[in-house]
mmCIF file of C-alpha atoms and ligand atoms in Angstrom:
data_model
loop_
_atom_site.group_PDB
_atom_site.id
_atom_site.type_symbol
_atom_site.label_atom_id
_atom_site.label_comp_id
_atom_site.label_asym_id
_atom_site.label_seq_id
_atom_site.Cartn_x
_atom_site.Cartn_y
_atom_site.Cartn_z
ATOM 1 C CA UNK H 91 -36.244 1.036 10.188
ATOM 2 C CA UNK H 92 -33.070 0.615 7.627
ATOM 3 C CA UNK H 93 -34.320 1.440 4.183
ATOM 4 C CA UNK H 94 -32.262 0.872 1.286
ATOM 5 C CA UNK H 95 -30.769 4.301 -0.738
ATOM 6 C CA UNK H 96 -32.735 4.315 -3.361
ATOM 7 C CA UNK H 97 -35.802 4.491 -0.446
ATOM 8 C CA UNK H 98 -34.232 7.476 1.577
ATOM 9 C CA UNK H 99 -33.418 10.959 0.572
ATOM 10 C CA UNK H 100 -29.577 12.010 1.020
ATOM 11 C CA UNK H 101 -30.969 14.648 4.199
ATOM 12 C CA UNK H 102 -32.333 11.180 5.699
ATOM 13 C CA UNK H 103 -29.538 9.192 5.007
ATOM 14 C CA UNK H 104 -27.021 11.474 6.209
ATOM 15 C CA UNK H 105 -29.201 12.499 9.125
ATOM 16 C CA UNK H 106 -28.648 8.754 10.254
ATOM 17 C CA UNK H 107 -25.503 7.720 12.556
ATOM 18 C CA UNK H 108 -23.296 5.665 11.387
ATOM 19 C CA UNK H 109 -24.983 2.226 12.335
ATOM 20 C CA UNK H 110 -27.971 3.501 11.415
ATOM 21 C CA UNK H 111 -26.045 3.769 7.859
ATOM 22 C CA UNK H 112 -24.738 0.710 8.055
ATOM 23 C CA UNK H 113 -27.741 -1.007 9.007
ATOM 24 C CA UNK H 114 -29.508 0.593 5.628
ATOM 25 C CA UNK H 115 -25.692 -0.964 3.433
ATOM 26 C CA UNK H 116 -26.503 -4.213 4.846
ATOM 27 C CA UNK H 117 -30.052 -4.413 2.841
ATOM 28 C CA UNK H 118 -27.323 -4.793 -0.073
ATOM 29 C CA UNK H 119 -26.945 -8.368 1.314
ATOM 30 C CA UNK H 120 -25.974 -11.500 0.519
ATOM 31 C CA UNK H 121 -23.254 -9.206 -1.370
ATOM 32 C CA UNK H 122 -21.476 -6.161 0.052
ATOM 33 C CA UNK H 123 -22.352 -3.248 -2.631
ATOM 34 C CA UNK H 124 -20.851 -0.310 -1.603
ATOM 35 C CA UNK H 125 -18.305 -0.057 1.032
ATOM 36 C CA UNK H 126 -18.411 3.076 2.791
ATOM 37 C CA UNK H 127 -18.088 2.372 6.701
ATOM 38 C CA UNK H 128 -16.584 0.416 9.201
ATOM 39 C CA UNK H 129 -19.909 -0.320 10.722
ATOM 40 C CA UNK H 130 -21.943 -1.986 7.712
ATOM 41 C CA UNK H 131 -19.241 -5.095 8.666
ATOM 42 C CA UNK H 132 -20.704 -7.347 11.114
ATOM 43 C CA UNK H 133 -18.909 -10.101 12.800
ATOM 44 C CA UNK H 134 -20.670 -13.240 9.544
ATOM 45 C CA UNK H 135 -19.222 -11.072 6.997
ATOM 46 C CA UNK H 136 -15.756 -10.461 8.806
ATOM 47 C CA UNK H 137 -15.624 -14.280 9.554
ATOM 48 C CA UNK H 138 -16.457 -14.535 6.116
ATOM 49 C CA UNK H 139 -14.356 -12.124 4.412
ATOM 50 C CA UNK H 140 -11.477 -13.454 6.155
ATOM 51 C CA UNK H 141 -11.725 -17.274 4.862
ATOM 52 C CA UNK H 142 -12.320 -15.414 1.792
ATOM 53 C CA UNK H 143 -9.088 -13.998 1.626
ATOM 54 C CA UNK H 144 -7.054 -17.172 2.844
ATOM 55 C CA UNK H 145 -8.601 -18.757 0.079
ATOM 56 C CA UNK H 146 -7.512 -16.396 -2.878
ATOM 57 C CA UNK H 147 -3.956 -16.440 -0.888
ATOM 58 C CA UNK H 148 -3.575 -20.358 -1.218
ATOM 59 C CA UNK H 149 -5.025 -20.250 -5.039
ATOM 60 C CA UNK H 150 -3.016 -17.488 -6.162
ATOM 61 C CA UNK H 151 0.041 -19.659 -5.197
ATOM 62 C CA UNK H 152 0.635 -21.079 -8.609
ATOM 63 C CA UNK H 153 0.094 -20.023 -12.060
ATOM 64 C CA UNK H 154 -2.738 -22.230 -12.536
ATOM 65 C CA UNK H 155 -4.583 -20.559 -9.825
ATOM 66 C CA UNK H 156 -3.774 -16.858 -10.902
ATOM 67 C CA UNK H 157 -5.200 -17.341 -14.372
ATOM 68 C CA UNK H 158 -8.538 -18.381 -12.502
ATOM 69 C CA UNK H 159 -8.022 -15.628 -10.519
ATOM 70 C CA UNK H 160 -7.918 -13.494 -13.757
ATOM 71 C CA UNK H 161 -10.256 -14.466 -15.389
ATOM 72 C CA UNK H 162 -13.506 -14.378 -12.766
ATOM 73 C CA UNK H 163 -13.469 -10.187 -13.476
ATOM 74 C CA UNK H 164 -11.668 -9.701 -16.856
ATOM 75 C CA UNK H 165 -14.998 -8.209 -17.906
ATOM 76 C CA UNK H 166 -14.757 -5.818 -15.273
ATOM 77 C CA UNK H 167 -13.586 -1.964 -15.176
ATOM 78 C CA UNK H 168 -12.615 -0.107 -11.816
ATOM 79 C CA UNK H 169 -11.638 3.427 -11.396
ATOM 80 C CA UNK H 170 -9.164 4.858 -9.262
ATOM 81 C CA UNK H 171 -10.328 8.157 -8.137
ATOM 82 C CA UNK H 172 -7.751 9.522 -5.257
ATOM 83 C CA UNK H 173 -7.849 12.737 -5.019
ATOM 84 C CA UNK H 174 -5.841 12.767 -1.483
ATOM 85 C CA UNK H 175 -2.132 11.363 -1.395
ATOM 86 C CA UNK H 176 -1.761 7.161 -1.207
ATOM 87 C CA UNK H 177 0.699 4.490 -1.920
ATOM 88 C CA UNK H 178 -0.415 1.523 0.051
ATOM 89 C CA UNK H 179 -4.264 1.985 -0.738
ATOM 90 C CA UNK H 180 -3.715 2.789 -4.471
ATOM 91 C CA UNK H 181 -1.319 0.279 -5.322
ATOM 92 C CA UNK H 182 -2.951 -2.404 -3.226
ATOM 93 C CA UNK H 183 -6.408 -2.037 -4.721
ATOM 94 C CA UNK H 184 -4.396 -1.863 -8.783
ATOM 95 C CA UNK H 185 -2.738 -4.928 -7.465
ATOM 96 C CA UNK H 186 -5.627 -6.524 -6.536
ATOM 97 C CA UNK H 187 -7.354 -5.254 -9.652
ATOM 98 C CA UNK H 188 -5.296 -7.524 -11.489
ATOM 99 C CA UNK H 189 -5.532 -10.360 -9.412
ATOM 100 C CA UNK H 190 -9.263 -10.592 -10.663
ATOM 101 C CA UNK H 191 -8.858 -9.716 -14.062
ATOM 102 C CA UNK H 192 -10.102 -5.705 -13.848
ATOM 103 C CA UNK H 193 -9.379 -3.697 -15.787
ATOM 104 C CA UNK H 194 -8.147 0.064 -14.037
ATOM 105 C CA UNK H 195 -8.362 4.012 -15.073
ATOM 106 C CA UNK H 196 -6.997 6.541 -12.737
ATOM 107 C CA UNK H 197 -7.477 9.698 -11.601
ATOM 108 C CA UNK H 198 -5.021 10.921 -8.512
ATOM 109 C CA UNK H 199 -4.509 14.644 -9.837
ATOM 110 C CA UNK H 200 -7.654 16.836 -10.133
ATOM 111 C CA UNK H 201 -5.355 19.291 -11.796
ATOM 112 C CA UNK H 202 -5.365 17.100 -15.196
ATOM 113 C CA UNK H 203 -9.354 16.161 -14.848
ATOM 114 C CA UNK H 204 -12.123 18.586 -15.540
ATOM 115 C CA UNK H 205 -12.589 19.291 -11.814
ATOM 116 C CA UNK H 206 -9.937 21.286 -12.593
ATOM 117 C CA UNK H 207 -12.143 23.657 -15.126
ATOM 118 C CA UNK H 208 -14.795 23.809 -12.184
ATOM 119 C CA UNK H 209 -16.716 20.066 -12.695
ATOM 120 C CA UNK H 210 -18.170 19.567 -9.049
ATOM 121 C CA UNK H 211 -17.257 16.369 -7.838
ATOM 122 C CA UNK H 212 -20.537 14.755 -7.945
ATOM 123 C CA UNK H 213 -20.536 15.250 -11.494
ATOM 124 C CA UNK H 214 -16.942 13.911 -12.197
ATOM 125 C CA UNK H 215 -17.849 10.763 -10.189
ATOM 126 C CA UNK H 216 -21.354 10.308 -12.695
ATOM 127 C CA UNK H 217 -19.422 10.645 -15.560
ATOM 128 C CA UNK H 218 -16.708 7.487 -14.033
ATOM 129 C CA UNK H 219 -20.307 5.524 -13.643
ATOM 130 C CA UNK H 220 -20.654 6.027 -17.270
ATOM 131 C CA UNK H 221 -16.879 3.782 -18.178
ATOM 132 C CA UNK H 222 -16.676 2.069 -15.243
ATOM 133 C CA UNK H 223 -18.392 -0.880 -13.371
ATOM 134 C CA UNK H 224 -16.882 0.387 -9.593
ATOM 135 C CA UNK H 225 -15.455 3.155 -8.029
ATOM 136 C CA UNK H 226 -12.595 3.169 -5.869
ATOM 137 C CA UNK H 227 -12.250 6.883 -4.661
ATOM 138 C CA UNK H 228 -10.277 8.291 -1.463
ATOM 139 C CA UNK H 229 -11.093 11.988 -0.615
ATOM 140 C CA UNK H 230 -9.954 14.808 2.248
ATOM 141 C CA UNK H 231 -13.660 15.192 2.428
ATOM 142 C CA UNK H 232 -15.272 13.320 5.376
ATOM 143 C CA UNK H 233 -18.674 11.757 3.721
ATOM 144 C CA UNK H 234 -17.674 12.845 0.134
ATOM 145 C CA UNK H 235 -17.812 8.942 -0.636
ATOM 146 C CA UNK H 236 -21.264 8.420 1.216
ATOM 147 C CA UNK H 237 -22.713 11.297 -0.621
ATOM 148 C CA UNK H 238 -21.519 9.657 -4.263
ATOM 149 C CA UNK H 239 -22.928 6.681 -3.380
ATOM 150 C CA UNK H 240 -26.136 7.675 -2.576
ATOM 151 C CA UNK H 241 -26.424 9.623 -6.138
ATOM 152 C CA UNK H 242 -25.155 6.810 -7.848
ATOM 153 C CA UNK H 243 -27.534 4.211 -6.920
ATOM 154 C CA UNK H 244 -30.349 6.854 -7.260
ATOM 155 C CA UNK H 245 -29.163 7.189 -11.072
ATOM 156 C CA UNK H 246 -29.378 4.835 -13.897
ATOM 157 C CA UNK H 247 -25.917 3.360 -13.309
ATOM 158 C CA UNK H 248 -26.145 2.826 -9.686
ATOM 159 C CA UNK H 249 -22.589 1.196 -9.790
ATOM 160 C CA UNK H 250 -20.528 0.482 -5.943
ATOM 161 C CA UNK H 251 -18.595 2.909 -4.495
ATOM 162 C CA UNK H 252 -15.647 1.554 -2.081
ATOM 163 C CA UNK H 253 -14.396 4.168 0.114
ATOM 164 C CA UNK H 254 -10.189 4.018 0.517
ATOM 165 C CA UNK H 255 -10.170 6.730 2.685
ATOM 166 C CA UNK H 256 -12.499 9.642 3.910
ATOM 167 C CA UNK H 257 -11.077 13.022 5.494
ATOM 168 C CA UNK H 258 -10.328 12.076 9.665
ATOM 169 C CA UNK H 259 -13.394 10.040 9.605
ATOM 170 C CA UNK H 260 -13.477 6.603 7.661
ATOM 171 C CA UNK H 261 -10.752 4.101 5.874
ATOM 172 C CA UNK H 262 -13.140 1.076 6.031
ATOM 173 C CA UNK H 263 -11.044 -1.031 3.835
ATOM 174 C CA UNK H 264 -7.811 -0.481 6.005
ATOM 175 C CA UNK H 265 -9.483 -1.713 9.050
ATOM 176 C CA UNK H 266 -10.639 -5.123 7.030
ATOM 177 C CA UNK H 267 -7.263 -5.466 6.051
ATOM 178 C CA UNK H 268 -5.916 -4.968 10.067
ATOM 179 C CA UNK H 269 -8.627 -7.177 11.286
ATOM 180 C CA UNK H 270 -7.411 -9.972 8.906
ATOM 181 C CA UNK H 271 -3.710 -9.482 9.838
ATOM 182 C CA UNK H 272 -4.737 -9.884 13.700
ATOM 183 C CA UNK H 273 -6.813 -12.741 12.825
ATOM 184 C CA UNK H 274 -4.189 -14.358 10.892
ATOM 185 C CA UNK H 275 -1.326 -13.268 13.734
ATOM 186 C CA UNK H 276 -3.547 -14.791 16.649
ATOM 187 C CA UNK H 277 -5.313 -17.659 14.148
ATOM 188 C CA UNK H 278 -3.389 -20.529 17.007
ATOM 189 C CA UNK H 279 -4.835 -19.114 20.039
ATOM 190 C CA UNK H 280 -8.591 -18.170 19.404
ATOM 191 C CA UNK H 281 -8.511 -15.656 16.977
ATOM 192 C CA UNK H 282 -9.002 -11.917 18.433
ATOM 193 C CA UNK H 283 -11.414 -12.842 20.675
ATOM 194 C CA UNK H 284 -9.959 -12.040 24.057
ATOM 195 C CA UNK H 285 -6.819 -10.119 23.086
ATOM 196 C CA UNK H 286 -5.405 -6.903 24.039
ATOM 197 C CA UNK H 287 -5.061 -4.450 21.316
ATOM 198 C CA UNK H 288 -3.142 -1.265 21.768
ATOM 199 C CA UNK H 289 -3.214 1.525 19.908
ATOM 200 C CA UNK H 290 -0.733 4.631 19.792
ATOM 201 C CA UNK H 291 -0.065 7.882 18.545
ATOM 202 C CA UNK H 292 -2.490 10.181 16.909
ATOM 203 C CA UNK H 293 -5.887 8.681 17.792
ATOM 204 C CA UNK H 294 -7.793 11.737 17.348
ATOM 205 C CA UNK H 295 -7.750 12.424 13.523
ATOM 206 C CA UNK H 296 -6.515 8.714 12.922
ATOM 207 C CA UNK H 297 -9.242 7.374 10.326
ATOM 208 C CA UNK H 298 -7.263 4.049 10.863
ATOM 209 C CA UNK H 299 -7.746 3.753 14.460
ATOM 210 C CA UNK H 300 -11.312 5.238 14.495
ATOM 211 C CA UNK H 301 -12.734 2.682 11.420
ATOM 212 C CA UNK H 302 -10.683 -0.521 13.223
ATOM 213 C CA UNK H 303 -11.532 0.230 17.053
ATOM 214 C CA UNK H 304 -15.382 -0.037 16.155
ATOM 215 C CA UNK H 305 -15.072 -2.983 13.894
ATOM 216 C CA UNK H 306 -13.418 -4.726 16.948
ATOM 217 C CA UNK H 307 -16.095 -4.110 18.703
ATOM 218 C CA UNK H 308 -17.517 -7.303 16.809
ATOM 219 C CA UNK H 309 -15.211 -9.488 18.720
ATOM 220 C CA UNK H 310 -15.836 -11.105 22.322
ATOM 221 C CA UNK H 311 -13.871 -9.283 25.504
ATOM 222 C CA UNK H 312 -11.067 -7.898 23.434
ATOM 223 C CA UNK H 313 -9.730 -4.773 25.899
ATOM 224 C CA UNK H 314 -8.868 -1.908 23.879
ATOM 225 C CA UNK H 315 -6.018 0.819 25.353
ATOM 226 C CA UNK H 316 -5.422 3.860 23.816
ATOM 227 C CA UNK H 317 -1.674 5.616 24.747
ATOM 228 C CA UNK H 318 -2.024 9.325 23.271
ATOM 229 C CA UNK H 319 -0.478 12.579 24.640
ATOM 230 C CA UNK H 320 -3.529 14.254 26.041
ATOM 231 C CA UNK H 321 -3.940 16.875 22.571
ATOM 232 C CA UNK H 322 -3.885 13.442 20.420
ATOM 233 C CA UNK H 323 -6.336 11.541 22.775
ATOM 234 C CA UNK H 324 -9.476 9.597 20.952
ATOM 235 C CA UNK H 325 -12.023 11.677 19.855
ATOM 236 C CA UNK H 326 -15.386 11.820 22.246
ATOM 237 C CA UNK H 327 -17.580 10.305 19.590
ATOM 238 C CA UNK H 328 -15.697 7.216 19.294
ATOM 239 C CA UNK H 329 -15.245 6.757 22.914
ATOM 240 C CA UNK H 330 -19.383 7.140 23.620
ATOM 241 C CA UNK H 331 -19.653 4.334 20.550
ATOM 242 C CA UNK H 332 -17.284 1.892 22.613
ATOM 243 C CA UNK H 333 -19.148 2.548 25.805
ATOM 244 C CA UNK H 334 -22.203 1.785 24.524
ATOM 245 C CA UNK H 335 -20.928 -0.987 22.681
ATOM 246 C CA UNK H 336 -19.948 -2.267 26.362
ATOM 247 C CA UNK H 337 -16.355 -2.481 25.196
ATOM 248 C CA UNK H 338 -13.595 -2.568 27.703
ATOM 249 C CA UNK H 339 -11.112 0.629 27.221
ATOM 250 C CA UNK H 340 -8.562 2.932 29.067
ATOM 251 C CA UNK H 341 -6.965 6.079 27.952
ATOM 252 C CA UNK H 342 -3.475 6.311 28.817
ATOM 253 C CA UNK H 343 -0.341 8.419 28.411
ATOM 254 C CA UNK H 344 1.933 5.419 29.866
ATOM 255 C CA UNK H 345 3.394 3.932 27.082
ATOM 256 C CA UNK H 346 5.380 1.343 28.691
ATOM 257 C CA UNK H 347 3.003 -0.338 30.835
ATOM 258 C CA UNK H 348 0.643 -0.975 28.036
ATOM 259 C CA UNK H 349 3.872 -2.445 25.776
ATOM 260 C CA UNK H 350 4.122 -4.883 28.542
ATOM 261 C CA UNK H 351 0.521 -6.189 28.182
ATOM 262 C CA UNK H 352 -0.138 -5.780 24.268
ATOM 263 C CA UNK H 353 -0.929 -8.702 22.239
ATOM 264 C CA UNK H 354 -0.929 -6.478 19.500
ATOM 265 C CA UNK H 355 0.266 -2.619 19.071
ATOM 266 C CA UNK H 356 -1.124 -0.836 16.542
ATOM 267 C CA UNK H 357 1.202 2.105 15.725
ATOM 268 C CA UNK H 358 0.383 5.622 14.242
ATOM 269 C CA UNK H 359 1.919 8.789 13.129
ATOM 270 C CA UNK H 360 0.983 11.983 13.820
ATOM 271 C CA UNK H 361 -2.002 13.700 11.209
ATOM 272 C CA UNK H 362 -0.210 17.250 11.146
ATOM 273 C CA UNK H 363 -2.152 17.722 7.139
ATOM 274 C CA UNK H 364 -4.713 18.631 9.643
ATOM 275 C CA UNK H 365 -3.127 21.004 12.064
ATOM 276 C CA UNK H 366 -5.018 24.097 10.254
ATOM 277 C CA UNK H 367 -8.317 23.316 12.053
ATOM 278 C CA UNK H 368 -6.636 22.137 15.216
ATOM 279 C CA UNK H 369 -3.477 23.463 16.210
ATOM 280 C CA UNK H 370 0.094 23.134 15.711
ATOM 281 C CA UNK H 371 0.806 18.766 16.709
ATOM 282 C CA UNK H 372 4.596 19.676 15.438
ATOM 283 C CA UNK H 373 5.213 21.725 19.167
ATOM 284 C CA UNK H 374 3.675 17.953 20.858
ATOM 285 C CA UNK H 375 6.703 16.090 21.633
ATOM 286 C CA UNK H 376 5.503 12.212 20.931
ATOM 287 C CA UNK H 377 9.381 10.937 21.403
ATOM 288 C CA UNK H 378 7.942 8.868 24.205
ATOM 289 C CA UNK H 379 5.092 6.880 21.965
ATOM 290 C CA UNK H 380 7.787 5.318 19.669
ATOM 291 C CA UNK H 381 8.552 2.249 19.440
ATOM 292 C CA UNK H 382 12.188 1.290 19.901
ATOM 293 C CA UNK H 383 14.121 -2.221 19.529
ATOM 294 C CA UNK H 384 14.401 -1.761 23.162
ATOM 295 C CA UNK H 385 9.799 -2.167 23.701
ATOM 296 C CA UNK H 386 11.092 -5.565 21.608
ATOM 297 C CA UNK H 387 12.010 -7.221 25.166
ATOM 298 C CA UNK H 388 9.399 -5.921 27.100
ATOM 299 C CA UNK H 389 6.737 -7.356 24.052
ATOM 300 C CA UNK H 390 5.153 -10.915 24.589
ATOM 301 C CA UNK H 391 6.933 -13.300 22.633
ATOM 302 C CA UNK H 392 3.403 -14.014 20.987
ATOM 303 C CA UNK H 393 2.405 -10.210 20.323
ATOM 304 C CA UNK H 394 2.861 -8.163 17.007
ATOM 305 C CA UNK H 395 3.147 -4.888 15.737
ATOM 306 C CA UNK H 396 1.355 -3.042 13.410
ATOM 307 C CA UNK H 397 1.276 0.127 11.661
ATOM 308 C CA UNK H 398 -0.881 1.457 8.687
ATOM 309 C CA UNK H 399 1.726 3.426 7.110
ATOM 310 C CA UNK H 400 3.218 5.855 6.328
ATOM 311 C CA UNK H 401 5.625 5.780 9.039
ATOM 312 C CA UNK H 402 7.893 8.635 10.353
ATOM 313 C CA UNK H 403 10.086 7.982 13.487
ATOM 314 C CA UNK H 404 7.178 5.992 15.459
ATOM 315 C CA UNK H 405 8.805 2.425 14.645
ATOM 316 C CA UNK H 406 12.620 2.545 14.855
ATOM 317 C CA UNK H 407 13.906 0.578 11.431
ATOM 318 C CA UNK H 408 15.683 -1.815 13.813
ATOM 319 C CA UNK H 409 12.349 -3.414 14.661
ATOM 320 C CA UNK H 410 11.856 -4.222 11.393
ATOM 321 C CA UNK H 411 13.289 -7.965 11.359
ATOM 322 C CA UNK H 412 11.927 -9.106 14.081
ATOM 323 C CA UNK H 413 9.427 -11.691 13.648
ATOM 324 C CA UNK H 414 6.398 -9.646 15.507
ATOM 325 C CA UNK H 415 7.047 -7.047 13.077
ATOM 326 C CA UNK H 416 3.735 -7.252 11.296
ATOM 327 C CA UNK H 417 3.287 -4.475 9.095
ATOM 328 C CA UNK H 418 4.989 -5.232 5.772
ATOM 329 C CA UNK H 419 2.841 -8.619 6.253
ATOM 330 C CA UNK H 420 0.249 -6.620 6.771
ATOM 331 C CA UNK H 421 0.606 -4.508 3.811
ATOM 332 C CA UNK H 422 0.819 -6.948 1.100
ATOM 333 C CA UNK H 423 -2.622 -8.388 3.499
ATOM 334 C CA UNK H 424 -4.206 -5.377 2.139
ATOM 335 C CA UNK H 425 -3.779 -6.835 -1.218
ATOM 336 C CA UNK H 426 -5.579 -9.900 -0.484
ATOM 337 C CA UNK H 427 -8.333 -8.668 1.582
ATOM 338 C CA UNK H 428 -9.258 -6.065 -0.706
ATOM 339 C CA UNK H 429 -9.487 -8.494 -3.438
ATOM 340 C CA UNK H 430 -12.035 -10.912 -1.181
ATOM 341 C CA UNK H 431 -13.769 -7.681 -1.138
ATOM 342 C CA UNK H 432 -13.654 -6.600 -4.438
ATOM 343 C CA UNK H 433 -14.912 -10.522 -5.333
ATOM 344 C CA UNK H 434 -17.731 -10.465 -2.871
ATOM 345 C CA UNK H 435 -18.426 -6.715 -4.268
ATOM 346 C CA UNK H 436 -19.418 -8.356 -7.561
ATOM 347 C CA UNK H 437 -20.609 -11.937 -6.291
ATOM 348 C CA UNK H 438 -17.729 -14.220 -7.145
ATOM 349 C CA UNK H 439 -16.867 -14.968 -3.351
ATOM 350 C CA UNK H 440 -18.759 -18.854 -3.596
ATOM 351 C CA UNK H 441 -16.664 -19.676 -7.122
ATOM 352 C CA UNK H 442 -14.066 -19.063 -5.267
ATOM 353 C CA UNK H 443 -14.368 -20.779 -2.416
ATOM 354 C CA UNK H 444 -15.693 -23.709 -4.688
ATOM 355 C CA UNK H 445 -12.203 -23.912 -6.164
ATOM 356 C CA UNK H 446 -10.026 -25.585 -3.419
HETATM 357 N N1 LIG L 559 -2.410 5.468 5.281
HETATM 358 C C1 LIG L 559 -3.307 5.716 6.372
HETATM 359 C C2 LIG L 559 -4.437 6.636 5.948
HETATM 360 O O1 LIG L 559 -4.605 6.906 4.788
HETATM 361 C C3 LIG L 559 -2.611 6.155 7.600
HETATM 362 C C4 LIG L 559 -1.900 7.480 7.524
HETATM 363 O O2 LIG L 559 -1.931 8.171 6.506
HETATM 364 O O3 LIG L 559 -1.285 7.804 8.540
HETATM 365 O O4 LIG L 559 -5.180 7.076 6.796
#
């Protein structure tokens, strides 16, 4: 039975799978605490969370409605704690920092921090509870931001942890962010439920791909196709989640074909900051996965693109203007979204949606 942290020791909690984590986040209902997995999410809160964001989107349209914004969290501090390279996370979660009104510290160098004269991680990330009323960290360390959070709600300043970004395993916050740029992309014809979502590249140590393929298992008869060179293909664990989550998947190498029958393509680069542990991906030849303005006419005229950035050569610039082009929309979505979640993190969500 899900406990709640402060109930479990970290050798139970991390014993648990990931549901079985989730399950115990979820105690932190009505409001989200800390965000560490794609899994806490059910399909309420994503339904939720997704109103959530239209609605800061349509206030923050005028002046008026981005001082409110401001001042619901000026009394609010956040710290930035990225110890593994980001633009889009960072400066989406500062953004939306300011949207509400918080306050932000950084720190994205561990050379100029004390971890630097040998502070151990878990005791940089106490001292950050002692300034700060959330902590935003992203990490090369797969669980680095589960194990925080269970220390700091077993201390006396059990403030939220949001994970931006965990080794190959997690980037729950990304896959919020792509769920509400599909739901706003297919909000005319019934949502995600039903689509066809394709996803490309490197699917093995994609966090991306791994956190947003299980969140969509949430959603009713959506087929999910994954088009990988055979070294790149989905990783085993995820594949026995989505068969026992009764999900309808294929692995492929055929590019085209699944172009053709996309309603959305979600594009990736290749991970080669991980080739130590598994081999040289610079000798694969992934010419064939990339998107060209040439997939444009073979795309449904209703489908999109997407791609969580950084890009290298996977999305030819020429696609960029095209209308199905989603991923600078779906940047600036990260924005949003992570502001619904930062407001539902500290319980502002219903004075929000009280104001239009
Ligand atoms: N920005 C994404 C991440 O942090 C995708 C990538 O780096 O390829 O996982």
């Amino acid at each position: 039975m899900a406990k709640k942290l402060t109930e479990l020791t970290w050798e139970e909690f991390q014993g648990f799978d990931v549901y079985e984590k989730g399950a115990c986040l979820r105690l932190e209902r009505p409001h989200v605490f800390h965000t560490l997995v794609a899994q806490q999410f059910d399909r309420r809160f994503l339904d939720e969370l997704c109103e959530l964001t239209t609605t800061i989107r349509t206030i923050a349209k005028d002046k008026e409605g981005m001082l409110f914004l401001k001042g619901l969290l000026a009394h609010k501090r956040a710290m930035l704690y990225f110890s593994q390279p980001s633009s889009r996370t960072f400066l989406s979660f500062s953004a939306a920092c300011q949207i509400l009104g918080i306050d932000t510290e950084e720190v994205r160098d561990t050379a100029v921090s004390s971890e630097f004269k040998g502070e151990t991680q878990e005791d940089s990330v106490r001292t950050f509870s002692s300034y700060f009323d959330l902590i935003i960290m992203r990490s090369k360390v797969a669980g680095l931001a589960e194990r925080m959070a269970w220390v700091l709600s077993n201390s006396d300043r059990p403030v939220p942890i949001i994970n931006g970004g965990s080794g190959r395993d997690q980037h729950p916050t990304q896959s919020l962010l792509d769920i509400y740029t599909l739901q706003r992309s297919f909000e005319d014809r019934g949502g995600i439920d039903g689509k066809q979502i394709v996803f490309v590249g490197d699917l093995l140590r994609g966090r991306t791909v791994r956190s947003l393929a299980t969140l969509l298992m949430q959603y009713r008869d959506v087929d999910q196709v994954f088009v990988a060179p055979r070294q790149l293909q989905l990783g085993e664990d995820i594949q026995k989640l989505l068969s026992k989550g009764g999900v309808n998947f294929s692995l492929t190498d055929d590019f085209d074909s699944a172009v053709l029958e996309a309603d959305a393509v979600y594009m990736t680069r290749v991970q080669d900051e991980w080739d130590d542990e598994t081999g040289d991906s610079r000798k694969i030849d992934t010419s064939r996965y990339h998107f060209t303005a040439a997939h444009l006419d073979m795309l449904k005229p209703g489908a999109i693109v997407m791609h969580p950035f950084p890009r290298r050569k996977e999305i030819a610039v020429e696609v960029d203007n095209d209308p199905r082009a989603m991923y600078w929309r779906q940047m600036r979505n990260g924005m949003w979204t992570r502001s619904a979640l930062m407001a539902v993190t500290f319980g502002v969500d219903r004075e929000i949606a009280s104001q239009l």
